[in-house]
PDB file of C-alpha atoms in Angstrom:
ATOM      1  CA  GLY A   1      -7.370 -36.948 -37.146  1.00 60.00           C
ATOM      2  CA  HIS A   2      -5.530 -34.544 -39.398  1.00 59.00           C
ATOM      3  CA  THR A   3      -7.709 -31.688 -38.140  1.00 64.00           C
ATOM      4  CA  LEU A   4      -7.081 -32.624 -34.489  1.00 60.00           C
ATOM      5  CA  ARG A   5      -3.329 -32.732 -35.058  1.00 67.00           C
ATOM      6  CA  ARG A   6      -3.487 -29.334 -36.736  1.00 67.00           C
ATOM      7  CA  TYR A   7      -5.434 -27.877 -33.795  1.00 59.00           C
ATOM      8  CA  ASP A   8      -2.926 -29.415 -31.369  1.00 65.00           C
ATOM      9  CA  LEU A   9       0.002 -27.870 -33.251  1.00 67.00           C
ATOM     10  CA  GLU A  10      -1.752 -24.512 -33.327  1.00 67.00           C
ATOM     11  CA  ALA A  11      -2.439 -24.703 -29.573  1.00 66.00           C
ATOM     12  CA  ARG A  12       1.205 -25.539 -28.846  1.00 71.00           C
ATOM     13  CA  SER A  13       2.341 -22.684 -31.026  1.00 73.00           C
ATOM     14  CA  LEU A  14       0.001 -20.307 -29.213  1.00 70.00           C
ATOM     15  CA  ARG A  15       1.290 -21.422 -25.815  1.00 71.00           C
ATOM     16  CA  ARG A  16       4.892 -20.933 -26.935  1.00 73.00           C
ATOM     17  CA  ASP A  17       4.007 -17.484 -28.237  1.00 72.00           C
ATOM     18  CA  MET A  18       2.356 -16.504 -24.937  1.00 71.00           C
ATOM     19  CA  HIS A  19       5.304 -17.852 -22.948  1.00 71.00           C
ATOM     20  CA  ASN A  20       7.704 -15.839 -25.119  1.00 75.00           C
ATOM     21  CA  ARG A  21       5.629 -12.725 -24.498  1.00 76.00           C
ATOM     22  CA  VAL A  22       5.920 -13.173 -20.737  1.00 74.00           C
ATOM     23  CA  GLU A  23       9.691 -13.652 -21.013  1.00 75.00           C
ATOM     24  CA  GLN A  24       9.981 -10.575 -23.223  1.00 77.00           C
ATOM     25  CA  ALA A  25       7.910  -8.507 -20.789  1.00 77.00           C
ATOM     26  CA  THR A  26      10.087  -9.620 -17.879  1.00 75.00           C
ATOM     27  CA  ARG A  27      13.323  -8.931 -19.762  1.00 72.00           C
ATOM     28  CA  ALA A  28      12.055  -5.498 -20.771  1.00 73.00           C
ATOM     29  CA  ALA A  29      11.186  -4.723 -17.161  1.00 72.00           C
ATOM     30  CA  VAL A  30      14.608  -5.853 -15.922  1.00 69.00           C
ATOM     31  CA  ARG A  31      16.337  -3.733 -18.588  1.00 65.00           C
ATOM     32  CA  LYS A  32      14.412  -0.723 -17.349  1.00 63.00           C
ATOM     33  CA  LEU A  33      15.915  -1.268 -13.917  1.00 59.00           C
ATOM     34  CA  GLU A  34      19.311  -0.535 -15.400  1.00 61.00           C
ATOM     35  CA  GLN A  35      18.227   3.048 -15.806  1.00 66.00           C
ATOM     36  CA  LEU A  36      18.952   5.059 -12.671  1.00 70.00           C
ATOM     37  CA  ALA A  37      15.560   6.717 -12.840  1.00 79.00           C
ATOM     38  CA  TYR A  38      13.971   3.396 -11.925  1.00 84.00           C
ATOM     39  CA  ARG A  39      16.380   2.444  -9.128  1.00 88.00           C
ATOM     40  CA  ASP A  40      15.972   3.109  -5.441  1.00 92.00           C
ATOM     41  CA  SER A  41      19.143   4.969  -4.465  1.00 88.00           C
ATOM     42  CA  LEU A  42      19.406   3.361  -1.014  1.00 93.00           C
ATOM     43  CA  THR A  43      18.916  -0.322  -1.865  1.00 94.00           C
ATOM     44  CA  GLY A  44      19.626  -0.585  -5.595  1.00 90.00           C
ATOM     45  CA  LEU A  45      16.258  -2.272  -6.164  1.00 94.00           C
ATOM     46  CA  GLY A  46      13.484  -0.976  -8.370  1.00 91.00           C
ATOM     47  CA  ASN A  47      11.609   2.054  -7.059  1.00 92.00           C
ATOM     48  CA  ARG A  48       7.911   2.945  -6.876  1.00 91.00           C
ATOM     49  CA  GLN A  49       8.001   4.682 -10.259  1.00 89.00           C
ATOM     50  CA  PHE A  50       9.238   1.508 -11.916  1.00 88.00           C
ATOM     51  CA  LEU A  51       6.505  -0.513 -10.228  1.00 90.00           C
ATOM     52  CA  ASP A  52       3.738   1.913 -11.182  1.00 89.00           C
ATOM     53  CA  GLU A  53       4.784   1.903 -14.838  1.00 87.00           C
ATOM     54  CA  HIS A  54       5.408  -1.828 -15.358  1.00 86.00           C
ATOM     55  CA  LEU A  55       3.456  -3.928 -12.875  1.00 91.00           C
ATOM     56  CA  GLU A  56       0.150  -3.931 -14.754  1.00 90.00           C
ATOM     57  CA  HIS A  57       1.912  -5.059 -17.919  1.00 89.00           C
ATOM     58  CA  LEU A  58       3.656  -7.929 -16.111  1.00 90.00           C
ATOM     59  CA  VAL A  59       0.382  -9.082 -14.559  1.00 92.00           C
ATOM     60  CA  ASN A  60      -1.519  -8.867 -17.849  1.00 91.00           C
ATOM     61  CA  ALA A  61       1.195 -10.867 -19.620  1.00 89.00           C
ATOM     62  CA  ALA A  62       1.043 -13.567 -16.927  1.00 90.00           C
ATOM     63  CA  ILE A  63      -2.757 -13.770 -17.217  1.00 89.00           C
ATOM     64  CA  ALA A  64      -2.661 -13.934 -21.022  1.00 89.00           C
ATOM     65  CA  SER A  65      -0.134 -16.795 -20.994  1.00 88.00           C
ATOM     66  CA  ASP A  66      -1.691 -18.637 -18.019  1.00 88.00           C
ATOM     67  CA  THR A  67       1.632 -18.283 -16.166  1.00 88.00           C
ATOM     68  CA  ASP A  68       1.418 -17.955 -12.415  1.00 91.00           C
ATOM     69  CA  LEU A  69       2.818 -14.875 -10.691  1.00 93.00           C
ATOM     70  CA  LEU A  70       3.484 -14.535  -6.973  1.00 95.00           C
ATOM     71  CA  CYS A  71       3.546 -11.248  -5.091  1.00 95.00           C
ATOM     72  CA  VAL A  72       5.737 -11.217  -1.962  1.00 96.00           C
ATOM     73  CA  LEU A  73       5.206  -8.180   0.277  1.00 96.00           C
ATOM     74  CA  ILE A  74       7.906  -7.593   2.918  1.00 97.00           C
ATOM     75  CA  ASP A  75       7.769  -5.222   5.884  1.00 96.00           C
ATOM     76  CA  VAL A  76      10.558  -4.632   8.434  1.00 96.00           C
ATOM     77  CA  ASP A  77       9.373  -5.245  11.989  1.00 95.00           C
ATOM     78  CA  ASN A  78      10.347  -2.744  14.698  1.00 94.00           C
ATOM     79  CA  PHE A  79      11.955  -0.387  12.191  1.00 94.00           C
ATOM     80  CA  LYS A  80      10.855   2.678  14.182  1.00 93.00           C
ATOM     81  CA  GLN A  81      12.655   1.372  17.260  1.00 93.00           C
ATOM     82  CA  VAL A  82      15.887   1.036  15.275  1.00 93.00           C
ATOM     83  CA  ASN A  83      15.597   4.642  14.133  1.00 92.00           C
ATOM     84  CA  ASP A  84      14.680   5.900  17.602  1.00 93.00           C
ATOM     85  CA  GLN A  85      17.359   3.974  19.518  1.00 93.00           C
ATOM     86  CA  LEU A  86      20.248   3.841  17.039  1.00 92.00           C
ATOM     87  CA  GLY A  87      19.586   6.799  14.735  1.00 94.00           C
ATOM     88  CA  HIS A  88      18.355   7.219  11.169  1.00 93.00           C
ATOM     89  CA  ALA A  89      21.745   6.262   9.729  1.00 95.00           C
ATOM     90  CA  ALA A  90      21.337   2.831  11.341  1.00 94.00           C
ATOM     91  CA  GLY A  91      17.835   2.631   9.899  1.00 94.00           C
ATOM     92  CA  ASP A  92      19.219   3.293   6.420  1.00 96.00           C
ATOM     93  CA  GLU A  93      21.902   0.635   6.935  1.00 96.00           C
ATOM     94  CA  LEU A  94      19.206  -1.846   7.947  1.00 96.00           C
ATOM     95  CA  LEU A  95      17.257  -1.170   4.747  1.00 97.00           C
ATOM     96  CA  THR A  96      20.462  -1.446   2.727  1.00 96.00           C
ATOM     97  CA  LEU A  97      21.122  -4.832   4.325  1.00 96.00           C
ATOM     98  CA  LEU A  98      17.677  -6.086   3.366  1.00 97.00           C
ATOM     99  CA  GLY A  99      18.103  -4.769  -0.174  1.00 96.00           C
ATOM    100  CA  GLU A 100      21.405  -6.637  -0.519  1.00 95.00           C
ATOM    101  CA  LEU A 101      19.909  -9.883   0.780  1.00 96.00           C
ATOM    102  CA  ILE A 102      16.994  -9.643  -1.644  1.00 96.00           C
ATOM    103  CA  ARG A 103      19.170  -8.665  -4.600  1.00 93.00           C
ATOM    104  CA  THR A 104      21.596 -11.563  -4.085  1.00 92.00           C
ATOM    105  CA  SER A 105      18.858 -14.152  -3.463  1.00 91.00           C
ATOM    106  CA  VAL A 106      16.326 -13.580  -6.251  1.00 92.00           C
ATOM    107  CA  ARG A 107      16.284 -15.384  -9.607  1.00 90.00           C
ATOM    108  CA  PRO A 108      17.104 -13.419 -12.803  1.00 88.00           C
ATOM    109  CA  GLU A 109      13.435 -13.453 -13.801  1.00 87.00           C
ATOM    110  CA  ASP A 110      12.202 -12.071 -10.463  1.00 92.00           C
ATOM    111  CA  VAL A 111      11.407  -8.369 -10.065  1.00 93.00           C
ATOM    112  CA  ALA A 112      12.173  -6.743  -6.709  1.00 95.00           C
ATOM    113  CA  CYS A 113      11.289  -3.183  -5.646  1.00 96.00           C
ATOM    114  CA  ARG A 114      11.284  -0.952  -2.614  1.00 96.00           C
ATOM    115  CA  LEU A 115       7.785   0.455  -2.262  1.00 94.00           C
ATOM    116  CA  GLY A 116       8.938   3.138   0.145  1.00 90.00           C
ATOM    117  CA  GLY A 117       9.919   3.391   3.807  1.00 93.00           C
ATOM    118  CA  ASP A 118      10.558  -0.097   5.152  1.00 96.00           C
ATOM    119  CA  GLU A 119       8.265  -1.928   2.725  1.00 96.00           C
ATOM    120  CA  PHE A 120       9.510  -4.060  -0.189  1.00 97.00           C
ATOM    121  CA  VAL A 121       7.814  -6.176  -2.860  1.00 97.00           C
ATOM    122  CA  LEU A 122       8.984  -9.086  -4.991  1.00 96.00           C
ATOM    123  CA  PHE A 123       7.255 -10.635  -8.015  1.00 95.00           C
ATOM    124  CA  MET A 124       8.146 -14.250  -8.786  1.00 94.00           C
ATOM    125  CA  GLN A 125       7.110 -15.492 -12.216  1.00 90.00           C
ATOM    126  CA  GLY A 126       6.205 -19.182 -12.533  1.00 90.00           C
ATOM    127  CA  ALA A 127       7.162 -20.006  -8.933  1.00 88.00           C
ATOM    128  CA  SER A 128       5.109 -22.220  -6.629  1.00 87.00           C
ATOM    129  CA  LEU A 129       3.832 -21.066  -3.262  1.00 86.00           C
ATOM    130  CA  GLN A 130       6.110 -23.631  -1.632  1.00 86.00           C
ATOM    131  CA  ARG A 131       9.122 -22.164  -3.477  1.00 87.00           C
ATOM    132  CA  ALA A 132       8.118 -18.674  -2.353  1.00 88.00           C
ATOM    133  CA  TYR A 133       7.713 -19.842   1.231  1.00 89.00           C
ATOM    134  CA  GLN A 134      11.177 -21.452   1.219  1.00 90.00           C
ATOM    135  CA  PHE A 135      12.670 -18.267  -0.231  1.00 92.00           C
ATOM    136  CA  THR A 136      11.005 -15.970   2.287  1.00 93.00           C
ATOM    137  CA  GLU A 137      11.907 -18.116   5.274  1.00 91.00           C
ATOM    138  CA  GLN A 138      15.547 -18.222   4.193  1.00 94.00           C
ATOM    139  CA  LEU A 139      15.522 -14.454   3.642  1.00 95.00           C
ATOM    140  CA  ARG A 140      13.896 -13.866   7.012  1.00 94.00           C
ATOM    141  CA  ARG A 141      16.398 -16.048   8.882  1.00 94.00           C
ATOM    142  CA  LEU A 142      19.405 -14.407   7.205  1.00 95.00           C
ATOM    143  CA  PHE A 143      18.033 -10.936   7.898  1.00 96.00           C
ATOM    144  CA  VAL A 144      17.338 -11.677  11.566  1.00 94.00           C
ATOM    145  CA  GLN A 145      20.822 -13.167  12.060  1.00 94.00           C
ATOM    146  CA  GLN A 146      22.561 -10.158  10.507  1.00 93.00           C
ATOM    147  CA  ALA A 147      20.298  -7.585  12.142  1.00 92.00           C
ATOM    148  CA  LYS A 148      20.801  -9.111  15.595  1.00 90.00           C
ATOM    149  CA  LEU A 149      24.558  -8.690  15.279  1.00 90.00           C
ATOM    150  CA  ARG A 150      24.586  -5.222  13.742  1.00 90.00           C
ATOM    151  CA  PHE A 151      21.462  -3.456  15.049  1.00 89.00           C
ATOM    152  CA  PRO A 152      20.902  -4.407  18.704  1.00 85.00           C
ATOM    153  CA  SER A 153      17.702  -2.479  19.308  1.00 85.00           C
ATOM    154  CA  ASP A 154      14.922  -3.590  21.647  1.00 88.00           C
ATOM    155  CA  PRO A 155      12.835  -5.213  20.269  1.00 91.00           C
ATOM    156  CA  LEU A 156      15.057  -6.639  17.544  1.00 91.00           C
ATOM    157  CA  PRO A 157      14.237  -6.165  13.834  1.00 94.00           C
ATOM    158  CA  GLY A 158      12.472  -8.928  11.932  1.00 95.00           C
ATOM    159  CA  LEU A 159      10.472  -9.418   8.735  1.00 96.00           C
ATOM    160  CA  SER A 160       6.720  -9.795   8.303  1.00 95.00           C
ATOM    161  CA  ILE A 161       5.933 -11.245   4.873  1.00 95.00           C
ATOM    162  CA  GLY A 162       2.663 -11.722   2.995  1.00 94.00           C
ATOM    163  CA  VAL A 163       2.415 -13.809  -0.194  1.00 94.00           C
ATOM    164  CA  ALA A 164      -0.335 -13.714  -2.836  1.00 94.00           C
ATOM    165  CA  ASP A 165      -0.799 -16.089  -5.780  1.00 93.00           C
ATOM    166  CA  LEU A 166      -2.253 -14.582  -8.969  1.00 93.00           C
ATOM    167  CA  ASN A 167      -4.057 -17.813  -9.925  1.00 91.00           C
ATOM    168  CA  GLN A 168      -4.912 -19.331  -6.577  1.00 90.00           C
ATOM    169  CA  ASP A 169      -6.157 -16.034  -5.143  1.00 91.00           C
ATOM    170  CA  GLN A 170      -8.106 -15.432  -8.385  1.00 91.00           C
ATOM    171  CA  CYS A 171      -6.725 -11.951  -8.976  1.00 91.00           C
ATOM    172  CA  ASP A 172      -7.591 -10.192 -12.241  1.00 89.00           C
ATOM    173  CA  THR A 173      -5.504  -7.047 -11.807  1.00 92.00           C
ATOM    174  CA  ALA A 174      -2.223  -5.884 -10.312  1.00 91.00           C
ATOM    175  CA  SER A 175      -4.057  -3.911  -7.620  1.00 92.00           C
ATOM    176  CA  GLN A 176      -5.966  -7.036  -6.538  1.00 95.00           C
ATOM    177  CA  LEU A 177      -2.729  -9.023  -6.323  1.00 94.00           C
ATOM    178  CA  LEU A 178      -1.064  -6.361  -4.176  1.00 95.00           C
ATOM    179  CA  ALA A 179      -4.159  -6.039  -1.986  1.00 95.00           C
ATOM    180  CA  ARG A 180      -4.249  -9.782  -1.356  1.00 94.00           C
ATOM    181  CA  ALA A 181      -0.546  -9.815  -0.397  1.00 95.00           C
ATOM    182  CA  ASP A 182      -1.226  -6.864   1.909  1.00 95.00           C
ATOM    183  CA  GLU A 183      -4.031  -8.812   3.617  1.00 93.00           C
ATOM    184  CA  GLN A 184      -1.655 -11.707   4.268  1.00 93.00           C
ATOM    185  CA  LEU A 185       0.996  -9.301   5.577  1.00 93.00           C
ATOM    186  CA  TYR A 186      -1.400  -7.856   8.128  1.00 91.00           C
ATOM    187  CA  ARG A 187      -2.394 -11.346   9.251  1.00 91.00           C
ATOM    188  CA  VAL A 188       1.256 -11.754  10.211  1.00 92.00           C
ATOM    189  CA  LYS A 189       1.334  -8.378  11.965  1.00 89.00           C
ATOM    190  CA  ARG A 190      -1.733  -9.228  14.019  1.00 88.00           C
ATOM    191  CA  ALA A 191      -0.349 -12.649  14.924  1.00 85.00           C
ATOM    192  CA  GLY A 192       2.954 -11.403  16.315  1.00 87.00           C
ATOM    193  CA  LYS A 193       5.165 -10.477  13.336  1.00 91.00           C
ATOM    194  CA  ASN A 194       8.366 -12.036  11.951  1.00 91.00           C
ATOM    195  CA  MET A 195       6.877 -14.859   9.836  1.00 89.00           C
ATOM    196  CA  THR A 196       5.501 -15.584   6.354  1.00 89.00           C
ATOM    197  CA  CYS A 197       1.840 -15.961   5.482  1.00 85.00           C
ATOM    198  CA  GLY A 198       0.159 -16.922   2.194  1.00 83.00           C
ATOM    199  CA  ALA A 199      -2.516 -19.285   0.902  1.00 69.00           C
ATOM    200  CA  ASN A 200      -1.722 -22.818   2.154  1.00 64.00           C
ATOM    201  CA  THR A 201       1.609 -21.637   3.556  1.00 61.00           C
ATOM    202  CA  CYS A 202       0.456 -19.718   6.618  1.00 61.00           C
ATOM    203  CA  PRO A 203       1.572 -21.124   9.966  1.00 54.00           C
ATOM    204  CA  LEU A 204      -1.204 -19.260  11.796  1.00 44.00           C
TER     205      LEU A 204
END
């Protein structure tokens, strides 16, 4: 019994240590975003350089601590039509709007980046798929409401969103996680756009 209690204490200590490592990795990543070199100048979110340098570390830390990590891939629907009909300045304003909505909606521990063009990505540590789905649907509704008022192109802008779950989708690397989110995003595109799709949360 003494040995079992000792093993239990050691296991708890190990779990706490792993959890602390994940929190430290996330805090370090967020601190890096304070440096202008890692910020997207248009949206204020992280840029592709930040993602390339820190994503693998965040994923490895989540795997080591058995903490789930969700990848939310966001693409603006009908962005080309906004540029063509209203001008590139309007297109930039539309991306700025989306950046503001993401930045003011995410949790402190979430990491949000602009991949480039009209594509964005968000990593949600320890969140459930249901939580991610609620977040993305709220984001999508807010974006559509604002875009309809400010950017009256035809067709109107919307958001196609794909969600991948590190554990449920059995991803071992950052590239696998991104690829799985990309697959879900293109399911949305093929089905008509402007919705969210992920494992067990896809309305298709």
